Amino acid sequence: MLPGGESYLMSPSAALVRGQLQEDRKFYYITLLRDPVSRYLSEWRHVQRGATWKTSLHMCDGRTPTPEELPSCYEGTDWSGCTLQEFMDCPYNLANNRQVRMLADLSLVGCYNMSFIPENKRAQILLESAKKNLKDMAFFGLTEFQRKTQYLFERTFNLKFIRPFMQYNSTRAGGVEVDNDTIRRIEELNDLDMQLYDYAKDLFQQRYQYKRQLERMEQRIKNREERLLHRSNEALPKEETEEQGRLPTEDYMSHIIEKW
């Protein structure tokens, strides 16, 4: 399995060569986080149109969860046409706190075995694990801050995108009209994601401010070096003129007289 989820079949010899080439490579985990309410509504619309995650194995500690550990929210081939209320009412819905679940180390809480540890303790462990893994990433971005995300990516990896990122606020989630009670219910269902997102926004701003300060410092150093170089170039012709018009010293004149 290659980065990005691509899979290839190859001969053992080709795999060996590839393995040798990859020994010198350094891989980074990166991710983009999104406002939990918007993300939840977007996933609901996606599922409503017939999307499923049937091909996802949800591997953890070398095995997939049993049907008892991870029941389905629907019967049939998909959950197309489900209402938002039906989507929220399913207690097994993996859309709930998805960002924490996908960032955390599930093996710390017995994977999908909900009886492994008490629910409150499980939630706290998952949240702390997700925060730690997010902090350890060289880069992460926030969907709601596209320009800052681009800036951080470019400064972190010393790369430049051809075009600036665009902040599109018109999304599928944005087209959903929900009342305040529904929003509060979504926030409750995604309480861990809400806490993670607050943490992520704070960490994101810290990283952004640090990179900006570093950039300004580098620019000041560059400007100072350019001024010094400019001054030295301006002084050079004057020094050359002084050298050409300078009279020999007394010792030097005595040496010439004695020699000749």
Backbone as CSV, one residue per row, in Angstrom:
resi,resn,N_x,N_y,N_z,CA_x,CA_y,CA_z,C_x,C_y,C_z
1,MET,0.852,-1.186,0.000,0.000,0.000,0.000,0.889,1.239,0.000
2,LEU,0.667,2.115,-0.978,1.468,3.319,-1.097,0.736,4.494,-0.466
3,PRO,1.461,5.590,-0.163,0.798,6.768,0.376,-0.307,7.227,-0.559
4,GLY,-1.465,7.520,-0.017,-2.595,7.911,-0.835,-3.560,6.776,-1.052
5,GLY,-3.219,5.564,-0.537,-4.130,4.445,-0.639,-4.016,3.661,-1.921
6,GLU,-3.016,3.958,-2.758,-2.863,3.231,-4.005,-2.199,1.887,-3.744
7,SER,-2.648,0.863,-4.459,-2.094,-0.473,-4.289,-1.536,-0.964,-5.616
8,TYR,-0.428,-1.667,-5.566,0.184,-2.215,-6.758,0.659,-3.633,-6.481
9,LEU,0.584,-4.491,-7.510,1.165,-5.815,-7.438,2.527,-5.757,-8.107
10,MET,3.525,-6.388,-7.519,4.856,-6.356,-8.111,5.583,-7.649,-7.762
11,SER,6.585,-7.949,-8.555,7.372,-9.149,-8.324,8.230,-8.966,-7.083
12,PRO,8.707,-10.075,-6.474,9.567,-9.950,-5.285,10.805,-9.110,-5.542
13,SER,11.400,-9.264,-6.744,12.605,-8.488,-7.038,12.289,-7.007,-7.137
14,ALA,11.149,-6.706,-7.768,10.754,-5.300,-7.875,10.443,-4.728,-6.504
15,ALA,9.831,-5.558,-5.665,9.517,-5.110,-4.310,10.786,-4.835,-3.522
16,LEU,11.822,-5.667,-3.746,13.091,-5.472,-3.053,13.725,-4.160,-3.473
17,VAL,13.723,-3.904,-4.798,14.292,-2.659,-5.299,13.527,-1.476,-4.730
18,ARG,12.205,-1.602,-4.752,11.386,-0.512,-4.223,11.668,-0.288,-2.736
19,GLY,11.838,-1.399,-2.001,12.130,-1.286,-0.579,13.450,-0.582,-0.335
20,GLN,14.458,-0.879,-1.178,15.758,-0.229,-1.034,15.656,1.263,-1.324
21,LEU,14.840,1.605,-2.335,14.683,3.012,-2.669,13.969,3.774,-1.562
22,GLN,13.011,3.095,-0.917,12.234,3.771,0.107,12.985,3.917,1.426
23,GLU,14.101,3.190,1.576,14.864,3.302,2.819,15.373,4.722,3.038
24,ASP,15.645,5.428,1.932,16.186,6.772,2.035,15.091,7.837,2.068
25,ARG,13.850,7.420,1.964,12.758,8.381,1.961,12.246,8.639,3.375
26,LYS,11.736,9.839,3.550,11.135,10.194,4.831,9.688,10.587,4.575
27,PHE,8.775,9.860,5.204,7.361,10.097,4.985,6.772,10.904,6.145
28,TYR,5.831,11.768,5.806,5.155,12.579,6.806,3.652,12.302,6.758
29,TYR,3.055,12.189,7.927,1.601,12.117,8.012,1.068,13.544,8.100
30,ILE,0.109,13.863,7.245,-0.532,15.175,7.295,-2.040,14.975,7.226
31,THR,-2.786,15.965,7.647,-4.244,15.854,7.595,-4.860,17.241,7.529
32,LEU,-6.123,17.282,7.134,-6.923,18.498,7.164,-8.122,18.249,8.071
33,LEU,-8.352,19.153,8.989,-9.513,19.064,9.867,-10.572,20.065,9.419
34,ARG,-11.804,19.774,9.821,-12.919,20.632,9.421,-13.826,20.886,10.616
35,ASP,-14.520,22.009,10.590,-15.505,22.293,11.620,-16.437,21.092,11.768
36,PRO,-16.560,20.515,12.968,-17.296,19.258,13.146,-18.751,19.284,12.688
37,VAL,-19.455,20.385,12.911,-20.858,20.452,12.493,-20.959,20.437,10.973
38,SER,-20.151,21.241,10.313,-20.156,21.263,8.847,-19.743,19.913,8.281
39,ARG,-18.742,19.310,8.884,-18.284,18.011,8.395,-19.369,16.949,8.552
40,TYR,-20.058,16.956,9.673,-21.119,15.983,9.955,-22.263,16.128,8.957
41,LEU,-22.688,17.361,8.709,-23.763,17.607,7.751,-23.352,17.201,6.341
42,SER,-22.099,17.455,6.008,-21.595,17.075,4.692,-21.597,15.561,4.521
43,GLU,-21.204,14.841,5.572,-21.211,13.380,5.480,-22.639,12.851,5.371
44,TRP,-23.553,13.456,6.109,-24.955,13.036,5.998,-25.464,13.196,4.570
45,ARG,-25.179,14.325,3.937,-25.613,14.537,2.553,-24.964,13.524,1.623
46,HIS,-23.719,13.187,1.907,-22.989,12.207,1.099,-23.645,10.831,1.215
47,VAL,-23.976,10.438,2.431,-24.643,9.152,2.670,-26.049,9.168,2.087
48,GLN,-26.705,10.279,2.194,-28.071,10.412,1.686,-28.129,10.160,0.180
49,ARG,-27.043,10.472,-0.507,-26.990,10.245,-1.955,-26.553,8.829,-2.309
50,GLY,-26.291,7.989,-1.302,-25.985,6.589,-1.567,-24.568,6.151,-1.277
51,ALA,-23.759,7.022,-0.701,-22.371,6.650,-0.397,-22.325,5.665,0.766
52,THR,-21.390,4.734,0.690,-21.168,3.779,1.785,-19.670,3.619,2.005
53,TRP,-19.326,2.990,3.108,-17.925,2.685,3.416,-17.770,1.176,3.598
54,LYS,-18.490,0.435,2.748,-18.484,-1.021,2.883,-17.110,-1.621,2.648
55,THR,-16.307,-0.961,1.832,-14.978,-1.501,1.531,-13.972,-1.207,2.638
56,SER,-14.328,-0.346,3.585,-13.422,-0.039,4.695,-13.389,-1.209,5.669
57,LEU,-12.197,-1.697,5.954,-12.053,-2.866,6.826,-12.028,-2.502,8.304
58,HIS,-11.689,-1.262,8.620,-11.585,-0.819,10.020,-10.638,-1.725,10.810
59,MET,-9.507,-2.023,10.207,-8.529,-2.898,10.855,-7.983,-2.248,12.122
60,CYS,-7.870,-3.058,13.160,-7.306,-2.583,14.423,-6.714,-3.773,15.151
61,ASP,-5.456,-3.654,15.535,-4.746,-4.761,16.193,-4.805,-6.040,15.367
62,GLY,-4.719,-5.883,14.071,-4.631,-7.040,13.178,-5.938,-7.724,12.856
63,ARG,-7.074,-7.141,13.213,-8.346,-7.780,12.884,-9.413,-6.729,12.608
64,THR,-10.482,-7.163,11.950,-11.619,-6.288,11.696,-12.643,-6.448,12.821
65,PRO,-13.458,-5.446,13.077,-14.457,-5.575,14.144,-15.547,-6.581,13.783
66,THR,-16.093,-7.215,14.776,-17.194,-8.157,14.567,-18.484,-7.367,14.333
67,PRO,-19.513,-8.009,13.746,-20.802,-7.317,13.568,-21.391,-6.828,14.883
68,GLU,-21.107,-7.539,15.970,-21.600,-7.101,17.276,-20.870,-5.842,17.754
69,GLU,-19.585,-5.737,17.424,-18.810,-4.567,17.831,-19.143,-3.347,16.980
70,LEU,-19.470,-3.578,15.722,-19.749,-2.470,14.806,-21.007,-2.778,13.991
71,PRO,-22.176,-2.639,14.600,-23.430,-2.902,13.885,-23.662,-1.870,12.783
72,SER,-24.485,-2.235,11.818,-24.818,-1.323,10.728,-25.994,-0.441,11.116
73,CYS,-26.015,0.764,10.587,-27.110,1.689,10.865,-28.309,1.450,9.949
74,TYR,-28.163,0.610,8.945,-29.235,0.425,7.964,-29.220,-0.996,7.432
75,GLU,-30.326,-1.389,6.835,-30.434,-2.672,6.152,-30.486,-2.407,4.653
76,GLY,-29.943,-3.319,3.893,-29.927,-3.121,2.453,-28.559,-2.719,1.956
77,THR,-28.516,-2.241,0.711,-27.232,-1.940,0.074,-26.642,-0.610,0.536
78,ASP,-27.487,0.354,0.865,-26.980,1.651,1.319,-28.038,2.343,2.172
79,TRP,-27.726,3.564,2.558,-28.613,4.328,3.435,-29.145,5.556,2.703
80,SER,-29.281,5.455,1.414,-29.717,6.593,0.608,-31.116,7.038,1.021
81,GLY,-31.307,8.343,1.011,-32.602,8.903,1.371,-32.829,9.072,2.850
82,CYS,-31.846,8.737,3.685,-32.058,8.859,5.136,-32.210,10.324,5.525
83,THR,-33.054,10.559,6.485,-33.232,11.926,6.982,-32.115,12.259,7.969
84,LEU,-31.962,13.532,8.242,-30.941,13.946,9.207,-31.255,13.378,10.585
85,GLN,-32.528,13.309,10.923,-32.919,12.759,12.213,-32.525,11.292,12.318
86,GLU,-32.767,10.516,11.257,-32.378,9.100,11.240,-30.864,8.961,11.354
87,PHE,-30.164,9.851,10.683,-28.699,9.834,10.707,-28.185,10.080,12.122
88,MET,-28.819,11.012,12.818,-28.386,11.346,14.177,-28.806,10.287,15.189
89,ASP,-29.893,9.591,14.910,-30.444,8.639,15.883,-29.680,7.322,15.957
90,CYS,-28.856,7.007,14.962,-28.140,5.730,14.976,-26.969,5.801,15.954
91,PRO,-26.973,5.003,17.010,-25.892,5.062,18.009,-24.573,4.489,17.508
92,TYR,-24.607,3.760,16.380,-23.385,3.142,15.853,-22.795,3.947,14.694
93,ASN,-23.344,5.110,14.447,-22.934,5.903,13.293,-21.472,6.336,13.432
94,LEU,-20.641,5.900,12.515,-19.218,6.245,12.573,-18.957,7.701,12.212
95,ALA,-19.997,8.403,11.780,-19.839,9.839,11.535,-19.651,10.598,12.841
96,ASN,-20.156,10.033,13.934,-19.998,10.676,15.243,-18.523,10.665,15.658
97,ASN,-17.981,11.850,15.905,-16.575,11.987,16.340,-15.603,11.291,15.391
98,ARG,-15.893,11.364,14.114,-15.046,10.676,13.131,-13.607,11.170,13.158
99,GLN,-13.405,12.458,13.320,-12.045,12.996,13.237,-11.173,12.508,14.392
100,VAL,-11.750,12.428,15.578,-11.005,11.890,16.719,-10.710,10.420,16.496
101,ARG,-11.715,9.677,16.058,-11.528,8.236,15.861,-10.443,7.948,14.825
102,MET,-10.384,8.741,13.767,-9.419,8.473,12.702,-8.022,8.969,13.047
103,LEU,-7.903,9.844,14.023,-6.585,10.331,14.438,-6.023,9.574,15.634
104,ALA,-6.893,8.992,16.438,-6.460,8.348,17.677,-5.955,6.932,17.433
105,ASP,-5.226,6.416,18.401,-4.775,5.022,18.400,-5.859,4.186,19.074
106,LEU,-6.675,3.509,18.270,-7.816,2.761,18.807,-7.393,1.564,19.645
107,SER,-6.181,1.086,19.440,-5.734,-0.074,20.217,-5.625,0.258,21.706
108,LEU,-5.533,1.538,22.040,-5.456,1.946,23.445,-6.763,1.687,24.188
109,VAL,-7.853,1.569,23.434,-9.172,1.402,24.069,-9.848,0.104,23.635
110,GLY,-9.051,-0.850,23.170,-9.639,-2.124,22.763,-10.324,-2.082,21.425
111,CYS,-9.879,-1.185,20.551,-10.434,-1.052,19.196,-11.926,-0.725,19.256
112,TYR,-12.751,-1.568,18.650,-14.192,-1.300,18.596,-14.970,-2.055,19.674
113,ASN,-14.267,-2.643,20.611,-14.909,-3.351,21.717,-15.310,-2.331,22.789
114,MET,-16.579,-1.954,22.795,-17.050,-0.896,23.685,-17.069,-1.307,25.151
115,SER,-16.973,-2.609,25.416,-16.987,-3.075,26.808,-15.582,-3.197,27.389
116,PHE,-14.568,-2.814,26.627,-13.177,-2.960,27.060,-12.883,-2.076,28.271
117,ILE,-13.325,-0.828,28.218,-13.168,0.110,29.337,-14.429,0.970,29.413
118,PRO,-14.680,1.639,30.543,-15.857,2.502,30.662,-15.881,3.589,29.584
119,GLU,-17.068,3.973,29.185,-17.235,4.907,28.070,-16.547,6.243,28.311
120,ASN,-16.674,6.809,29.508,-16.060,8.109,29.795,-14.537,8.047,29.695
121,LYS,-13.964,6.984,30.226,-12.514,6.818,30.160,-12.068,6.594,28.723
122,ARG,-12.849,5.818,27.980,-12.553,5.563,26.572,-12.515,6.877,25.790
123,ALA,-13.512,7.720,26.019,-13.588,8.991,25.304,-12.378,9.868,25.603
124,GLN,-11.973,9.946,26.861,-10.843,10.788,27.244,-9.540,10.280,26.642
125,ILE,-9.359,8.964,26.635,-8.140,8.378,26.062,-8.078,8.648,24.562
126,LEU,-9.205,8.481,23.888,-9.238,8.729,22.444,-8.926,10.185,22.128
127,LEU,-9.502,11.098,22.896,-9.271,12.521,22.653,-7.806,12.884,22.865
128,GLU,-7.209,12.417,23.953,-5.809,12.731,24.225,-4.893,12.112,23.182
129,SER,-5.229,10.916,22.730,-4.431,10.264,21.693,-4.511,11.034,20.382
130,ALA,-5.708,11.496,20.031,-5.884,12.274,18.804,-5.113,13.589,18.876
131,LYS,-5.149,14.248,20.028,-4.405,15.499,20.200,-2.905,15.269,20.053
132,LYS,-2.420,14.212,20.673,-0.992,13.911,20.611,-0.553,13.642,19.175
133,ASN,-1.315,12.814,18.467,-0.950,12.483,17.094,-1.027,13.701,16.191
134,LEU,-1.996,14.573,16.443,-2.097,15.796,15.654,-0.894,16.695,15.915
135,LYS,-0.521,16.833,17.167,0.622,17.677,17.531,1.920,17.138,16.952
136,ASP,2.037,15.817,16.852,3.263,15.204,16.343,3.383,15.296,14.826
137,MET,2.309,15.668,14.149,2.369,15.791,12.694,3.177,17.020,12.307
138,ALA,3.973,16.865,11.261,4.751,18.003,10.782,3.841,19.107,10.263
139,PHE,2.689,18.711,9.746,1.755,19.694,9.193,0.333,19.184,9.311
140,PHE,-0.580,20.079,9.607,-2.011,19.831,9.433,-2.656,21.162,9.082
141,GLY,-3.774,21.100,8.402,-4.464,22.312,7.997,-5.904,22.307,8.461
142,LEU,-6.552,23.454,8.302,-7.961,23.607,8.646,-8.712,24.057,7.405
143,THR,-9.785,23.356,7.092,-10.563,23.656,5.890,-11.072,25.090,5.905
144,GLU,-11.394,25.601,7.068,-11.945,26.950,7.183,-10.887,28.044,7.024
145,PHE,-9.618,27.677,6.935,-8.526,28.652,6.786,-7.604,28.201,5.652
146,GLN,-8.105,28.304,4.430,-7.379,27.777,3.279,-6.062,28.510,3.029
147,ARG,-6.076,29.828,3.071,-4.862,30.594,2.765,-3.773,30.349,3.808
148,LYS,-4.165,30.330,5.068,-3.184,30.051,6.119,-2.681,28.615,6.026
149,THR,-3.571,27.706,5.642,-3.172,26.309,5.452,-2.132,26.201,4.344
150,GLN,-2.362,26.903,3.241,-1.397,26.898,2.142,-0.058,27.480,2.594
151,TYR,-0.113,28.596,3.307,1.110,29.241,3.788,1.913,28.301,4.671
152,LEU,1.245,27.633,5.611,1.933,26.711,6.513,2.537,25.541,5.759
153,PHE,1.801,25.004,4.799,2.319,23.874,4.022,3.575,24.291,3.262
154,GLU,3.511,25.434,2.606,4.648,25.891,1.809,5.864,26.184,2.681
155,ARG,5.658,26.790,3.827,6.770,27.110,4.711,7.329,25.873,5.401
156,THR,6.466,24.888,5.658,6.918,23.673,6.339,7.760,22.803,5.430
157,PHE,7.317,22.650,4.179,7.981,21.721,3.262,8.789,22.424,2.175
158,ASN,8.909,23.752,2.266,9.690,24.525,1.300,9.222,24.254,-0.130
159,LEU,7.918,24.284,-0.311,7.302,24.071,-1.617,6.383,25.245,-1.914
160,LYS,6.126,25.482,-3.205,5.225,26.555,-3.594,4.157,25.998,-4.528
161,PHE,2.898,26.305,-4.222,1.809,25.940,-5.110,1.745,26.933,-6.265
162,ILE,1.277,26.451,-7.408,1.183,27.317,-8.580,0.140,28.404,-8.362
163,ARG,-0.966,28.031,-7.744,-2.063,28.978,-7.532,-2.399,29.070,-6.041
164,PRO,-2.908,30.209,-5.637,-3.335,30.343,-4.232,-4.595,29.535,-3.964
165,PHE,-4.702,29.011,-2.760,-5.906,28.275,-2.369,-7.093,29.242,-2.329
166,MET,-8.250,28.734,-2.689,-9.468,29.531,-2.650,-10.329,29.092,-1.474
167,GLN,-10.930,30.059,-0.816,-11.808,29.778,0.320,-13.246,29.732,-0.175
168,TYR,-13.730,28.512,-0.440,-15.109,28.348,-0.893,-16.003,28.071,0.311
169,ASN,-16.877,28.997,0.610,-17.792,28.819,1.732,-19.111,28.183,1.305
170,SER,-19.297,28.056,-0.005,-20.513,27.424,-0.511,-20.266,25.929,-0.647
171,THR,-20.738,25.148,0.313,-20.546,23.699,0.326,-21.888,23.012,0.479
172,ARG,-21.861,21.688,0.369,-23.102,20.933,0.569,-23.648,21.158,1.972
173,ALA,-22.740,21.210,2.940,-23.177,21.448,4.316,-23.745,22.852,4.465
174,GLY,-23.166,23.808,3.731,-23.648,25.177,3.820,-25.051,25.347,3.273
175,GLY,-25.461,24.450,2.402,-26.797,24.537,1.825,-27.870,23.880,2.660
176,VAL,-27.495,23.327,3.811,-28.455,22.655,4.692,-28.951,23.645,5.741
177,GLU,-30.247,23.817,5.810,-30.830,24.698,6.817,-31.240,23.875,8.033
178,VAL,-30.628,24.157,9.158,-30.939,23.439,10.400,-31.184,24.458,11.503
179,ASP,-32.042,24.089,12.441,-32.334,24.999,13.547,-31.289,24.852,14.648
180,ASN,-31.357,25.723,15.625,-30.363,25.742,16.700,-30.371,24.460,17.529
181,ASP,-31.551,23.895,17.733,-31.638,22.652,18.504,-30.908,21.520,17.794
182,THR,-31.043,21.471,16.473,-30.362,20.428,15.699,-28.854,20.625,15.746
183,ILE,-28.419,21.869,15.649,-26.982,22.157,15.728,-26.429,21.724,17.079
184,ARG,-27.164,22.024,18.138,-26.718,21.616,19.473,-26.655,20.097,19.591
185,ARG,-27.612,19.414,18.973,-27.606,17.948,19.008,-26.392,17.402,18.266
186,ILE,-26.061,17.977,17.136,-24.883,17.544,16.373,-23.615,17.796,17.181
187,GLU,-23.565,18.923,17.866,-22.403,19.228,18.704,-22.271,18.221,19.842
188,GLU,-23.393,17.804,20.409,-23.359,16.798,21.470,-22.855,15.458,20.943
189,LEU,-23.336,15.068,19.771,-22.915,13.800,19.175,-21.435,13.817,18.803
190,ASN,-20.908,15.017,18.580,-19.513,15.163,18.160,-18.719,15.962,19.187
191,ASP,-19.008,15.717,20.446,-18.355,16.477,21.515,-16.835,16.322,21.480
192,LEU,-16.351,15.116,21.220,-14.898,14.903,21.159,-14.296,15.651,19.980
193,ASP,-14.981,15.619,18.842,-14.495,16.357,17.679,-14.497,17.863,17.944
194,MET,-15.493,18.343,18.671,-15.551,19.768,19.002,-14.349,20.163,19.859
195,GLN,-14.013,19.332,20.831,-12.853,19.617,21.684,-11.554,19.532,20.890
196,LEU,-11.470,18.549,20.022,-10.276,18.408,19.191,-10.115,19.607,18.271
197,TYR,-11.217,20.076,17.706,-11.147,21.192,16.767,-10.725,22.480,17.476
198,ASP,-11.215,22.691,18.690,-10.773,23.857,19.464,-9.268,23.787,19.729
199,TYR,-8.798,22.616,20.085,-7.364,22.412,20.312,-6.588,22.642,19.018
200,ALA,-7.117,22.113,17.914,-6.439,22.233,16.620,-6.347,23.688,16.175
201,LYS,-7.410,24.459,16.373,-7.382,25.870,15.981,-6.307,26.633,16.753
202,ASP,-6.192,26.360,18.034,-5.181,27.031,18.853,-3.773,26.645,18.404
203,LEU,-3.554,25.354,18.190,-2.243,24.879,17.751,-1.914,25.396,16.358
204,PHE,-2.913,25.439,15.491,-2.740,25.940,14.126,-2.295,27.402,14.142
205,GLN,-2.950,28.219,14.962,-2.589,29.633,15.043,-1.185,29.815,15.614
206,GLN,-0.812,28.988,16.577,0.544,29.061,17.130,1.578,28.773,16.047
207,ARG,1.327,27.730,15.271,2.271,27.377,14.207,2.323,28.462,13.134
208,TYR,1.173,29.009,12.817,1.116,30.058,11.801,1.887,31.295,12.265
209,GLN,1.650,31.724,13.501,2.343,32.900,14.024,3.846,32.673,14.105
210,TYR,4.250,31.474,14.486,5.680,31.166,14.565,6.331,31.272,13.181
211,LYS,5.672,30.709,12.161,6.224,30.760,10.804,6.276,32.194,10.285
212,ARG,5.266,32.998,10.626,5.272,34.391,10.192,6.400,35.169,10.862
213,GLN,6.595,34.954,12.156,7.687,35.622,12.867,9.040,35.208,12.300
214,LEU,9.167,33.916,11.999,10.408,33.413,11.419,10.656,34.038,10.058
215,GLU,9.603,34.169,9.265,9.728,34.779,7.942,10.154,36.238,8.051
216,ARG,9.537,36.969,8.985,9.903,38.379,9.162,11.350,38.529,9.626
217,MET,11.792,37.644,10.504,13.173,37.692,10.973,14.136,37.412,9.823
218,GLU,13.819,36.406,9.011,14.660,36.088,7.859,14.706,37.250,6.879
219,GLN,13.568,37.936,6.712,13.525,39.070,5.798,14.364,40.229,6.325
220,ARG,14.325,40.461,7.648,15.151,41.524,8.233,16.635,41.237,8.045
221,ILE,17.025,39.987,8.250,18.426,39.602,8.052,18.825,39.798,6.597
222,LYS,17.953,39.397,5.689,18.231,39.546,4.258,18.361,41.016,3.882
223,ASN,17.451,41.854,4.397,17.510,43.286,4.099,18.787,43.910,4.646
224,ARG,19.201,43.512,5.854,20.419,44.052,6.453,21.641,43.662,5.627
225,GLU,21.689,42.412,5.179,22.813,41.959,4.361,22.862,42.700,3.031
226,GLU,21.689,42.965,2.463,21.649,43.700,1.196,22.122,45.137,1.378
227,ARG,21.742,45.766,2.506,22.202,47.136,2.769,23.715,47.187,2.958
228,LEU,24.254,46.218,3.692,25.703,46.172,3.900,26.440,45.968,2.588
229,LEU,25.896,45.095,1.753,26.519,44.852,0.451,26.466,46.099,-0.411
230,HIS,25.334,46.802,-0.364,25.181,48.026,-1.147,26.169,49.097,-0.681
231,ARG,26.335,49.223,0.633,27.272,50.214,1.164,28.711,49.886,0.793
232,SER,29.051,48.599,0.853,30.419,48.209,0.504,30.694,48.455,-0.971
233,ASN,29.692,48.254,-1.815,29.862,48.509,-3.247,30.001,49.994,-3.533
234,GLU,29.276,50.815,-2.746,29.390,52.265,-2.921,30.747,52.773,-2.461
235,ALA,31.297,52.174,-1.426,32.572,52.634,-0.870,33.757,52.183,-1.702
236,LEU,33.609,51.150,-2.501,34.725,50.569,-3.241,35.378,51.542,-4.210
237,PRO,34.680,52.278,-5.070,35.337,53.222,-5.993,36.111,54.307,-5.262
238,LYS,35.579,54.803,-4.133,36.260,55.835,-3.366,37.571,55.324,-2.812
239,GLU,37.587,54.106,-2.316,38.801,53.518,-1.767,39.845,53.333,-2.858
240,GLU,39.382,52.917,-4.047,40.316,52.729,-5.153,40.964,54.052,-5.538
241,THR,40.165,55.149,-5.519,40.694,56.476,-5.847,41.734,56.909,-4.827
242,GLU,41.442,56.661,-3.565,42.386,57.015,-2.516,43.677,56.243,-2.662
243,GLU,43.589,54.980,-3.058,44.784,54.167,-3.243,45.643,54.731,-4.364
244,GLN,44.959,55.159,-5.449,45.710,55.650,-6.605,46.383,56.988,-6.309
245,GLY,45.776,57.854,-5.492,46.322,59.183,-5.233,47.165,59.270,-3.979
246,ARG,47.360,58.184,-3.284,48.075,58.194,-2.016,49.586,58.319,-2.258
247,LEU,50.291,59.207,-1.506,51.735,59.382,-1.623,52.458,58.292,-0.854
248,PRO,53.652,57.877,-1.316,54.424,56.864,-0.588,54.793,57.374,0.792
249,THR,54.920,56.498,1.749,55.310,56.883,3.104,56.791,57.226,3.125
250,GLU,57.226,57.834,4.236,58.612,58.250,4.365,59.555,57.055,4.313
251,ASP,59.218,55.971,4.978,60.062,54.784,4.982,60.205,54.227,3.581
252,TYR,59.120,54.240,2.855,59.143,53.693,1.506,60.021,54.567,0.607
253,MET,59.940,55.910,0.742,60.757,56.808,-0.059,62.238,56.629,0.272
254,SER,62.578,56.450,1.549,63.968,56.239,1.948,64.505,54.973,1.322
255,HIS,63.685,53.933,1.278,64.097,52.665,0.703,64.400,52.824,-0.785
256,ILE,63.613,53.624,-1.469,63.820,53.827,-2.908,65.119,54.592,-3.152
257,ILE,65.338,55.641,-2.315,66.545,56.454,-2.486,67.793,55.618,-2.249
258,GLU,67.791,54.806,-1.179,68.940,53.979,-0.869,69.210,52.973,-1.976
259,LYS,68.121,52.443,-2.562,68.276,51.413,-3.585,68.849,51.993,-4.864
260,TRP,68.478,53.196,-5.183,68.903,53.765,-6.456,69.970,54.834,-6.275
